[in-house]
XYZ file of C-alpha atoms in Angstrom:
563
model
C 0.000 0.000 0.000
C 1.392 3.383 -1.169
C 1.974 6.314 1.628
C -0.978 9.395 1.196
C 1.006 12.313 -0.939
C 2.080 15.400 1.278
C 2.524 17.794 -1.561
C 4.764 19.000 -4.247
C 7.931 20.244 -4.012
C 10.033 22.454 -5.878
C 13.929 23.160 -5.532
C 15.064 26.539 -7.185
C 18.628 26.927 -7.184
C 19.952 30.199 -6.465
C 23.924 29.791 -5.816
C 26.649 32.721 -6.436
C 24.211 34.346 -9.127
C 23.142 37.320 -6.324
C 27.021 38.278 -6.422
C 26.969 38.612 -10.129
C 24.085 40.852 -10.176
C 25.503 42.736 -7.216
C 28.480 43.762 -9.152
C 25.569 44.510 -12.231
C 23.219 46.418 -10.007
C 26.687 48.420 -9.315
C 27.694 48.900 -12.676
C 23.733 50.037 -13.638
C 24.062 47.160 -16.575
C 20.029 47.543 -16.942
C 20.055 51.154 -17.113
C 22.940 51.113 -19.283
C 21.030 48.568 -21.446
C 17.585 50.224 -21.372
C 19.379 53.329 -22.950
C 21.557 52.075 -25.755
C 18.891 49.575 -27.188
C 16.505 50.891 -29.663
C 13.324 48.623 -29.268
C 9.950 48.857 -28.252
C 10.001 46.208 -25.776
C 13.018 47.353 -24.144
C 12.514 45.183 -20.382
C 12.015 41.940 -21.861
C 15.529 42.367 -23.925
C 17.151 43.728 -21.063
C 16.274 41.039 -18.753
C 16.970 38.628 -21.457
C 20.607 40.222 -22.238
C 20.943 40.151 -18.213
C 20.234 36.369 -17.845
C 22.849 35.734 -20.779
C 25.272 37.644 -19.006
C 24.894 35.695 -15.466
C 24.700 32.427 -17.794
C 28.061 32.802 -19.088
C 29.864 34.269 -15.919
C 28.855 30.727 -14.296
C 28.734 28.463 -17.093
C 27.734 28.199 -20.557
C 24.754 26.817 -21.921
C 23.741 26.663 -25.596
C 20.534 28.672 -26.615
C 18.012 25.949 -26.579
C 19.154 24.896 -22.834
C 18.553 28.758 -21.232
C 15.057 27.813 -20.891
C 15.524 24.968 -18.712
C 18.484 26.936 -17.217
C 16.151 30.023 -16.065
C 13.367 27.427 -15.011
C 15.459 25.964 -12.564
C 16.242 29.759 -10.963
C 15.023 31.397 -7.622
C 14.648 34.600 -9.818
C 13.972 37.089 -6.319
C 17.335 37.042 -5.590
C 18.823 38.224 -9.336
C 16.228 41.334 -9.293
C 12.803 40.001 -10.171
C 10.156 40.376 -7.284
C 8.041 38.847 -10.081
C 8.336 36.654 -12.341
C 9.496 37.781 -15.565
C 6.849 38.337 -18.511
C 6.472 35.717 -21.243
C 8.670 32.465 -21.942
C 12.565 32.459 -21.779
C 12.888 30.363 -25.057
C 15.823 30.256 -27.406
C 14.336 32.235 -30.115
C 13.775 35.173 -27.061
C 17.628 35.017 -26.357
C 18.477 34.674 -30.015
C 16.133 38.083 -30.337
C 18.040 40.105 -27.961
C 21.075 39.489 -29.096
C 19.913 40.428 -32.765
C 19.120 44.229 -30.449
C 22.298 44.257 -29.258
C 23.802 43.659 -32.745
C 21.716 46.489 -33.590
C 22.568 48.708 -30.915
C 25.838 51.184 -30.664
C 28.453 48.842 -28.772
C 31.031 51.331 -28.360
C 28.606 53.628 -27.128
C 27.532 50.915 -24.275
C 31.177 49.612 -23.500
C 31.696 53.655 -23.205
C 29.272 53.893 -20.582
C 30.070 50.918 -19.159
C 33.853 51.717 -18.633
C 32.700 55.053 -17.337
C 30.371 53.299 -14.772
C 33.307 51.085 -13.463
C 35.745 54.300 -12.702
C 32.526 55.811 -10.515
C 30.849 52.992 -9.153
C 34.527 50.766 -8.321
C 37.365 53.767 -8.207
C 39.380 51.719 -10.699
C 42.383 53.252 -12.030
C 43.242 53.399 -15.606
C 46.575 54.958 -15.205
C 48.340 51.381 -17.084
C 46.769 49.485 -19.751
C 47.541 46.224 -20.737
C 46.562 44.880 -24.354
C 46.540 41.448 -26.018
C 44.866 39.261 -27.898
C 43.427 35.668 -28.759
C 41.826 33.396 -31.256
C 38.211 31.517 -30.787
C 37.786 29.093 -33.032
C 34.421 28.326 -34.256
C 32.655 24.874 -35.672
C 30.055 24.130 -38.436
C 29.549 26.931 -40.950
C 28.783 30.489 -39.938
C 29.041 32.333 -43.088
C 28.699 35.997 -43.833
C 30.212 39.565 -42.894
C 28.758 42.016 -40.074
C 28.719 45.721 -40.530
C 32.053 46.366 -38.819
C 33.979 43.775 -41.191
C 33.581 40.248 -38.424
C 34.246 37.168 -40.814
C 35.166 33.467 -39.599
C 38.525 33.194 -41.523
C 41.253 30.553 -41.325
C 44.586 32.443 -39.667
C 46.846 31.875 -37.141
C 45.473 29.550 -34.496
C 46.027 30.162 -30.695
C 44.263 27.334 -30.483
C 46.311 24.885 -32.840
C 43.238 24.495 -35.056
C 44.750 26.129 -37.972
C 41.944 23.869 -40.028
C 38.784 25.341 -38.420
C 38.052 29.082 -39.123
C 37.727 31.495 -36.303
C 37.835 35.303 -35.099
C 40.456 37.375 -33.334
C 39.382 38.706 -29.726
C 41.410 41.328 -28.341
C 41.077 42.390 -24.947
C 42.333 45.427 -22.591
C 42.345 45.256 -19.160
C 43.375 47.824 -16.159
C 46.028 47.069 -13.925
C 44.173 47.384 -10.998
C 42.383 44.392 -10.384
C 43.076 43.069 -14.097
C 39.681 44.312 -14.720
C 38.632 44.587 -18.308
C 37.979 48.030 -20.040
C 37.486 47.363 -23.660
C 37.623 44.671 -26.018
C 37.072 44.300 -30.094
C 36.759 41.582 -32.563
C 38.609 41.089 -35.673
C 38.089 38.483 -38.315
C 40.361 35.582 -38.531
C 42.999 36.531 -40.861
C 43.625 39.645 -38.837
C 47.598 40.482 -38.109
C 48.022 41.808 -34.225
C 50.546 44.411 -35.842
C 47.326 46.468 -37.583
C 45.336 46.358 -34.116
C 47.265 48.439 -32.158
C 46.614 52.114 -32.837
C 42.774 51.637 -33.707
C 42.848 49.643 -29.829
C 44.944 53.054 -28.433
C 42.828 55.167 -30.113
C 39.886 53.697 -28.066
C 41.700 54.332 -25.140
C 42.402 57.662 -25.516
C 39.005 58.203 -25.486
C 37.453 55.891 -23.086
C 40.922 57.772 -20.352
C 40.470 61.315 -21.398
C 43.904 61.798 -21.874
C 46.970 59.875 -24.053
C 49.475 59.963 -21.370
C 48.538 56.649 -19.657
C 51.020 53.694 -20.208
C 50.226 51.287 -22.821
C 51.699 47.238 -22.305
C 51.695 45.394 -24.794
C 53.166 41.922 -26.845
C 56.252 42.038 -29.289
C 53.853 42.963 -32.229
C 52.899 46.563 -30.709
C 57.366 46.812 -31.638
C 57.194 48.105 -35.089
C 58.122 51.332 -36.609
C 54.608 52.890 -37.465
C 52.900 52.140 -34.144
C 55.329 53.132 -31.783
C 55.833 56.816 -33.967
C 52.175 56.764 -33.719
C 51.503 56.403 -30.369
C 54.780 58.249 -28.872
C 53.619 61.347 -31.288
C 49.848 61.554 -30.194
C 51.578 61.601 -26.651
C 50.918 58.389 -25.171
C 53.461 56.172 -23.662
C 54.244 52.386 -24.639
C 55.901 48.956 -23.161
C 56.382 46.489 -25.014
C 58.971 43.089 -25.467
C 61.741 43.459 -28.774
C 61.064 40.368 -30.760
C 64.101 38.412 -31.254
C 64.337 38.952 -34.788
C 65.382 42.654 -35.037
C 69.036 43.299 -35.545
C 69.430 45.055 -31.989
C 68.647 41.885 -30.019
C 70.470 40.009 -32.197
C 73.679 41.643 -32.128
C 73.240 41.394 -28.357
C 72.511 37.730 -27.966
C 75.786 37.752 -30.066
C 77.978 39.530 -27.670
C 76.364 37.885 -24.900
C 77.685 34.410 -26.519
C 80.979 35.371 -27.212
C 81.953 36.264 -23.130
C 79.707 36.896 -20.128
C 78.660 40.392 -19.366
C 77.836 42.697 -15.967
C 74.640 42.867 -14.449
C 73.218 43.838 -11.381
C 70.192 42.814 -9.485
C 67.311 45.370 -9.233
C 64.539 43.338 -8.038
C 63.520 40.042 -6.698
C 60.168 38.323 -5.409
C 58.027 35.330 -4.287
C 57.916 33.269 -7.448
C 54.242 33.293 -8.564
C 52.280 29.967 -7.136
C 55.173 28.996 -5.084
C 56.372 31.566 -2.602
C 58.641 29.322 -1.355
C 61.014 30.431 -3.943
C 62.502 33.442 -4.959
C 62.812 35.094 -8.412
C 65.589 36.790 -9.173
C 65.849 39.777 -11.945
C 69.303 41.553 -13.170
C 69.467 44.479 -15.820
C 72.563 44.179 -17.846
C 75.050 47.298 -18.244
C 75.171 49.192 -20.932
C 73.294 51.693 -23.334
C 70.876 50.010 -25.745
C 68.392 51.729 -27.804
C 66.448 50.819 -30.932
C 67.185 51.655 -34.323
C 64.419 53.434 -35.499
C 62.899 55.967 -32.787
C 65.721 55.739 -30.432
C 63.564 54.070 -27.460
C 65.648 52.646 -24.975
C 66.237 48.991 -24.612
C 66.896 47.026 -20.712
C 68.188 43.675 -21.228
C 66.709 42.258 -18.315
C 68.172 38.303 -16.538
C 65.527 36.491 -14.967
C 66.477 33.401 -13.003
C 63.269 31.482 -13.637
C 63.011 32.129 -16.654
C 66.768 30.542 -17.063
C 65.772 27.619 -15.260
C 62.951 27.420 -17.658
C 64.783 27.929 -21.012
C 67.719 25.550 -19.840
C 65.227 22.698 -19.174
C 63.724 23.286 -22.416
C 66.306 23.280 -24.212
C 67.584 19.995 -22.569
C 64.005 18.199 -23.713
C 64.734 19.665 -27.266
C 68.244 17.953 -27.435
C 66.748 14.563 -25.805
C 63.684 14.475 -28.425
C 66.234 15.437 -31.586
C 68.863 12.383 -30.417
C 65.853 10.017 -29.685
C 64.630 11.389 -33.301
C 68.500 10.535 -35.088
C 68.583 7.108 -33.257
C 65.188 6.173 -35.268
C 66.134 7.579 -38.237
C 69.531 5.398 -37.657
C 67.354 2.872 -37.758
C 66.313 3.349 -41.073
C 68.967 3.840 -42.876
C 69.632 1.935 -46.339
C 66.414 1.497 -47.049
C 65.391 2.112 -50.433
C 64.061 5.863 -49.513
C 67.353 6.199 -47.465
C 69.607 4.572 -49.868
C 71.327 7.872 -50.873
C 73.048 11.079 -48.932
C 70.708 13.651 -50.363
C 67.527 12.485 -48.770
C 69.506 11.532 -45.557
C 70.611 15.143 -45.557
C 66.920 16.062 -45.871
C 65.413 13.889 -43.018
C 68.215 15.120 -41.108
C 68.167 18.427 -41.653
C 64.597 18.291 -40.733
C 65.057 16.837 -37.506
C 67.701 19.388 -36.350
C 64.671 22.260 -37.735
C 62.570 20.922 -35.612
C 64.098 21.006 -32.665
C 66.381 24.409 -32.901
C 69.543 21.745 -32.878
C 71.217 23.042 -35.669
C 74.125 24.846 -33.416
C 74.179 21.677 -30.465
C 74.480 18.666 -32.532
C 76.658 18.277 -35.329
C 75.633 15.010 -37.460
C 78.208 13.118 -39.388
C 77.093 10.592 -42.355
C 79.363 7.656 -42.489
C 79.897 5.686 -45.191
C 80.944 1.793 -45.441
C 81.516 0.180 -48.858
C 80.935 -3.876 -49.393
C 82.574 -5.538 -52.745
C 79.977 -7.411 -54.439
C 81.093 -9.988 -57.045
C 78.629 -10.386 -59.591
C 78.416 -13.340 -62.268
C 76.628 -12.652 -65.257
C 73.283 -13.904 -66.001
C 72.967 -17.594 -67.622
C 74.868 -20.503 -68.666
C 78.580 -19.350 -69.118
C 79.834 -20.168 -72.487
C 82.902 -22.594 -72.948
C 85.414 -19.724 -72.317
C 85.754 -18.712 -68.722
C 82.716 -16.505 -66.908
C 83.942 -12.778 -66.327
C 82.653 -11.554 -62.821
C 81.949 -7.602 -62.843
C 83.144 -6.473 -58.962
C 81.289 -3.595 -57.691
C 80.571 -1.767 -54.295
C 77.834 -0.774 -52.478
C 77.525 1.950 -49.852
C 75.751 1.576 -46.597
C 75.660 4.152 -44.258
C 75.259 4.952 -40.783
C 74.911 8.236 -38.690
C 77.162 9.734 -35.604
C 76.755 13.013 -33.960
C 77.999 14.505 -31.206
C 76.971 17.485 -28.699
C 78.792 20.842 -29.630
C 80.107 21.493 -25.953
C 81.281 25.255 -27.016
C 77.572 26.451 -28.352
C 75.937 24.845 -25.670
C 78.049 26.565 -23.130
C 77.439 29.705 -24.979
C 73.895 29.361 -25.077
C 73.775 29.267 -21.629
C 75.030 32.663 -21.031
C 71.802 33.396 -22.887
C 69.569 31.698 -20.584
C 66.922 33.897 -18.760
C 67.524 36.704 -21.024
C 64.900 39.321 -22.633
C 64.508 43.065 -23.809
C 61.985 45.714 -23.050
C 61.072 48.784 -24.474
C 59.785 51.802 -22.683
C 59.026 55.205 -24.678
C 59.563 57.198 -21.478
C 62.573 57.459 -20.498
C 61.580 58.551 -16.842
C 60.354 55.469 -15.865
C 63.460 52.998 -13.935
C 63.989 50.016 -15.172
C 62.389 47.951 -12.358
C 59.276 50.074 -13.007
C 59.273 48.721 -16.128
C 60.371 45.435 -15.260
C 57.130 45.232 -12.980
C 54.797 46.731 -15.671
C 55.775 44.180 -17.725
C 55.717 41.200 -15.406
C 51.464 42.123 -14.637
C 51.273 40.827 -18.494
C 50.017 37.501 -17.789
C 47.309 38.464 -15.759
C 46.011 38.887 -19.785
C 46.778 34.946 -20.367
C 45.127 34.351 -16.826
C 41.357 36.271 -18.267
C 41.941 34.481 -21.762
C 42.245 31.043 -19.969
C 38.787 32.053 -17.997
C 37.276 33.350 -21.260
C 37.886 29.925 -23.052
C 38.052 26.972 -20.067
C 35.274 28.861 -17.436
C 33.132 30.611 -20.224
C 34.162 28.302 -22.881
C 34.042 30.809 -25.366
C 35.241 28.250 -28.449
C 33.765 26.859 -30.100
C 31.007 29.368 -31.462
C 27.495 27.584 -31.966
C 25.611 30.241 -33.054
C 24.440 29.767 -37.379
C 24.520 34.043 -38.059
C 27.804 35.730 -37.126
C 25.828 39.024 -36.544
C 24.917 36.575 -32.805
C 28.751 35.940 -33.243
C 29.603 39.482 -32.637
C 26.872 40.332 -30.203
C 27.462 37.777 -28.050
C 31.027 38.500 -27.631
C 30.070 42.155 -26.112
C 27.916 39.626 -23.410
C 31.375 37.899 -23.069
C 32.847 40.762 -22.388
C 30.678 41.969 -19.861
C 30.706 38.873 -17.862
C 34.736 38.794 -17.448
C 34.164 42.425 -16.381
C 31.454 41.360 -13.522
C 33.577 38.134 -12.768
C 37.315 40.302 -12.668
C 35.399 43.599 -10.677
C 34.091 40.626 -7.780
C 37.447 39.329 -7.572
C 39.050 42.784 -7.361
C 36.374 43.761 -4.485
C 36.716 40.385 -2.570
C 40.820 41.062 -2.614
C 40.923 44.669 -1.882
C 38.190 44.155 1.092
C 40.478 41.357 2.691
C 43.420 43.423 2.237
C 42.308 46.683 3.995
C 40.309 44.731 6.721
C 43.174 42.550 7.227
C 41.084 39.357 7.341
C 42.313 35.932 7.352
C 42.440 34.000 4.258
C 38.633 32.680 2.493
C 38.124 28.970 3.058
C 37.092 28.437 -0.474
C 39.420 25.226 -0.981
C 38.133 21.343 0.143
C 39.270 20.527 3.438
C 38.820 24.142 4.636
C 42.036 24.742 3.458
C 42.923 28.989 3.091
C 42.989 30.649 -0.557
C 45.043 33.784 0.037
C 44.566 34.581 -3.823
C 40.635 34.194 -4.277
C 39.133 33.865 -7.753
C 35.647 34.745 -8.685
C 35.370 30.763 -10.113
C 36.155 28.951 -6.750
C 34.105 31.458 -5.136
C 31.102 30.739 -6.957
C 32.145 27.137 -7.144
C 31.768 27.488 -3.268
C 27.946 28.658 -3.473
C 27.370 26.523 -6.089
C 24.310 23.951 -4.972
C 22.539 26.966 -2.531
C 18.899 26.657 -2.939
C 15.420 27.252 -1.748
C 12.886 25.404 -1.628
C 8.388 25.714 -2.412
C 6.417 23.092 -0.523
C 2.603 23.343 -1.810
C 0.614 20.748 0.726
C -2.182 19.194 -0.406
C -4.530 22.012 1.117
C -3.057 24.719 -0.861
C -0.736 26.212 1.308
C 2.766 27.259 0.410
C 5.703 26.599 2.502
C 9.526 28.214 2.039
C 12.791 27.238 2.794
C 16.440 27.951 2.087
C 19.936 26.440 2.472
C 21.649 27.148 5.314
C 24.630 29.137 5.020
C 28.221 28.706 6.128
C 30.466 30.402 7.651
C 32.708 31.168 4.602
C 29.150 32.594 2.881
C 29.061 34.740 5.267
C 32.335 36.181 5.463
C 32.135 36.827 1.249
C 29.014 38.603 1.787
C 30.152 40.661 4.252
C 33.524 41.139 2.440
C 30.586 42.126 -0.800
C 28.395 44.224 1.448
C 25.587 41.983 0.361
C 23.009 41.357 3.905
C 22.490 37.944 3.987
C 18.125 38.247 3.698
C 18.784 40.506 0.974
C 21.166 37.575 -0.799
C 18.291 35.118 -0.934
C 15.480 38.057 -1.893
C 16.570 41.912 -3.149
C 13.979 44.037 -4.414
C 14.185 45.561 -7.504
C 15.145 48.953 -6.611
C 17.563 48.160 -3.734
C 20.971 49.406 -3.631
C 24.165 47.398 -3.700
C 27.284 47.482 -1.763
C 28.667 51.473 -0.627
């Protein structure tokens, strides 16, 4: 016999969403929205461009799951007293972003920008640029109104047989908080996206004088004049291929040069250890422009390009000993294709200089009769000899032990010759905070690959991208600064209660993840509530947030967020 039922009930999940739209409510995303889109039904696209944005800062979902997705939400804590009018379907979603496509991006990332510097006090005084590939699937063909096109390029993503776009971001070096971003198509070289990304910056700052980071492709002729004669300032790496870092790597070969130290500190992710950096002696400047040049030492970085180096000389022997192997065969009968397959080896590897290859030759006398019976004379024999060959190759002991002096070694550039060396040194070294967003933008978002069929949702959806590594970096920043000045302990965000000194926004949502409420409807019509309890480390991130834990689980729409 079956046990009388004693009502429905309904788990909505609610989770680290509420400190998403905190940071939103902050930035005034909805009012920002409301005024840039041109529609008649402007709510119902800004709640739908809203919901994509929160989607994609905790994970994505394609279009025809966001129903589900927004079914399963406690929507009274994200802004909606009520629930939202009309059906969250994919075509809705697809709608809004065909508004945004419509709408004046700039203009909103303008406002947007402008909104972080009032609401968040973020400083724009350093500028960090650099860019990525996202690599899309299936066909998306056509060309948007600012020139987007899926083209086959250069893969970041060694795809190099899928087309794709370029994404270029720009972030502020406090916090690592993005400030603007653009979108190239495929084919697009990083040395043409420079001054049209400065240019934008200019105007989003007010002024050209802030300092401008950037990879070895912002180091040509035409964009350093460019930006140095509008009056900005630049930073940037000197590729290894220009004739001033060669000739220097050259000297540095021949004999050991002075240094000095000028700054060390914790190795990043293992402050255990201690990084090292020396600035070599001397006056260096480039060729065209005059900027200076600091040959910098860093002893990490030596430790890193010695042990690579050793893996590239283990892989090119192991590669020799099987093409040993094959020798005399009937493709590898001869010394010109030996040469080939070897020279192709050493090209692979960068072994030219560190192994020299010998081909040795051994000869065998052959004594051949001639075909058929031999006539009553005596046979003659025809002697002949045929080569086999073998391979030996030693290390070159000298060119290793000069490429060792060059070990750790690097340039910058700085157009300002007021800044020190170590202040560029550390302007440089906040570069990979870049690589640290791109690795969030495709592994958390999961940006690639694209699964939208009209590239004009390409493009719009990559402003939502945008905005959600804003939200995501501006959480982080206010999480870190509050447990700085307050001089808390460490957030428990890691199993085991174990302390994360550095938090991220993705462990701290992974740490809210699963927080729900619950509807219990008895069989006489009357509605219970209940929520998740919360721990202690929710509590201490709300009140590191300024988020009161009743408003967390329901906030009006009007109420204010954080100071």
């Amino acid at each position: 016999m079956s046990s009388p039922s004693v009502g429905k009930l309904q788990r909505l999940e609610v989770g680290g969403l509420p400190l998403i739209e905190a940071i939103l409510r902050r930035l005034d995303l909805r009012g920002i929205l409301a005024e840039g889109l041109d529609v008649r039904a402007k709510q119902g696209v800004v709640d739908a461009l809203i919901l994509l944005v929160m989607n994609l800062a905790v994970a994505k979902d394609p279009l025809y799951e966001l129903a589900d997705w927004v079914n399963s939400l406690d929507l009274r804590p994200l802004g909606f007293p009520h629930p939202p009018s009309g059906r969250f379907t994919d075509d809705r979603f697809g709608r809004a972003l065909d508004q945004l496509y419509g709408a004046v991006r700039a203009s909103l990332q303008t406002r947007m920008v402008l909104s972080v510097l009032r609401a968040f006090e973020v400083r724009f005084d350093r500028i960090h640029n650099d860019s990525t590939s996202v690599k899309a699937c299936g066909r998306i063909l056509g060309r948007t109104r600012t020139g987007l096109e899926l083209r086959r390029g250069h893969s970041k993503d060694h795809r190099p047989d899928l087309k794709q776009l370029i994404f270029t971001l720009s972030l502020s070096s406090d916090g690592a908080v993005p400030i603007h971003h653009h979108v190239y198509p495929g084919n697009r070289n990083d040395e043409t996206t420079h001054i049209e990304t400065w240019n934008d910056l200019r105007a989003l700052h007010g002024r050209p004088d802030f300092l401008y980071v950037a990879d070895c492709k912002l180091c040509t002729r035409d964009q350093l004049a460019y930006i140095v004669g509008a009056g900005g300032r630049a930073i940037t790496i000197v590729p290894g291929s220009l004739n001033e870092a060669r000739a220097f790597v050259q000297k540095l070969r021949t004999a050991p040069m002075r240094k000095k130290l000028v700054w060390r500190r914790p190795k990043p992710n293992d402050e255990s250890t201690t990084e090292y950096f020396s600035l070599f002696d001397g006056h260096y400047t480039l060729e065209h422009g005059g900027y200076p040049i600091y040959w910098m030492l860093s002893s990490e970085k030596r430790k890193r390009d010695q042990y690579a180096r050793q893996e590239r000389l283990r892989k090119a022997e192991q590669a020799l000993e099987a093409l040993a192997l094959k020798l005399n065969a009937p493709r590898l009968s001869k010394q010109p294709p030996i040469r080939k397959a070897i020279r192709a080896i050493l090209d692979k590897y960068q072994m030219e200089r560190f192994i020299d290859v010998c081909i040795v030759p051994h000869f065998e006398r052959l004594r051949l009769r001639p075909r058929g019976r031999p006539p009553k004379e005596k046979a003659r024999y025809r002697i002949r000899q045929k080569a086999h060959y073998s391979l030996r190759w030693q290390k070159n002991a000298r060119a290793l032990q000069a490429e060792r002096r060059v070990d750790g070694t690097f340039p910058l550039l700085c157009s300002d010759r007021k800044l020190k060396p170590v202040q560029v040194l550390k302007a440089w070294k906040y570069q990979p905070r870049l690589e640290k967003r791109f690795e969030q933008f495709k592994h958390i978002h999961r940006a690639a690959p694209m699964l939208f069929k009209k590239i004009e949702r390409v493009e719009a959806n990559m402003f939502i991208f945008f905005v959600a590594l804003m939200a995501q970096a501006l959480l982080e920043r206010q999480l870190r600064t509050a447990l700085t000045r307050q001089k808390q302990q460490p957030l428990k965000l890691y199993p085991e209660d174990r302390d994360a000194p550095h938090p991220t926004t993705s462990q701290v949502l992974k740490t809210f993840a699963g927080l729900s409420t619950y509807r219990l409807q008895t069989q006489d019509g009357r509605l219970q509530e209940y929520r998740d309890q919360l721990k202690p480390v929710h509590r201490s991130v709300l009140e590191l947030t300024g988020i009161q834990e009743d408003l967390f689980w329901s906030r009006p729409s009007h109420q204010k967020i954080g100071p």
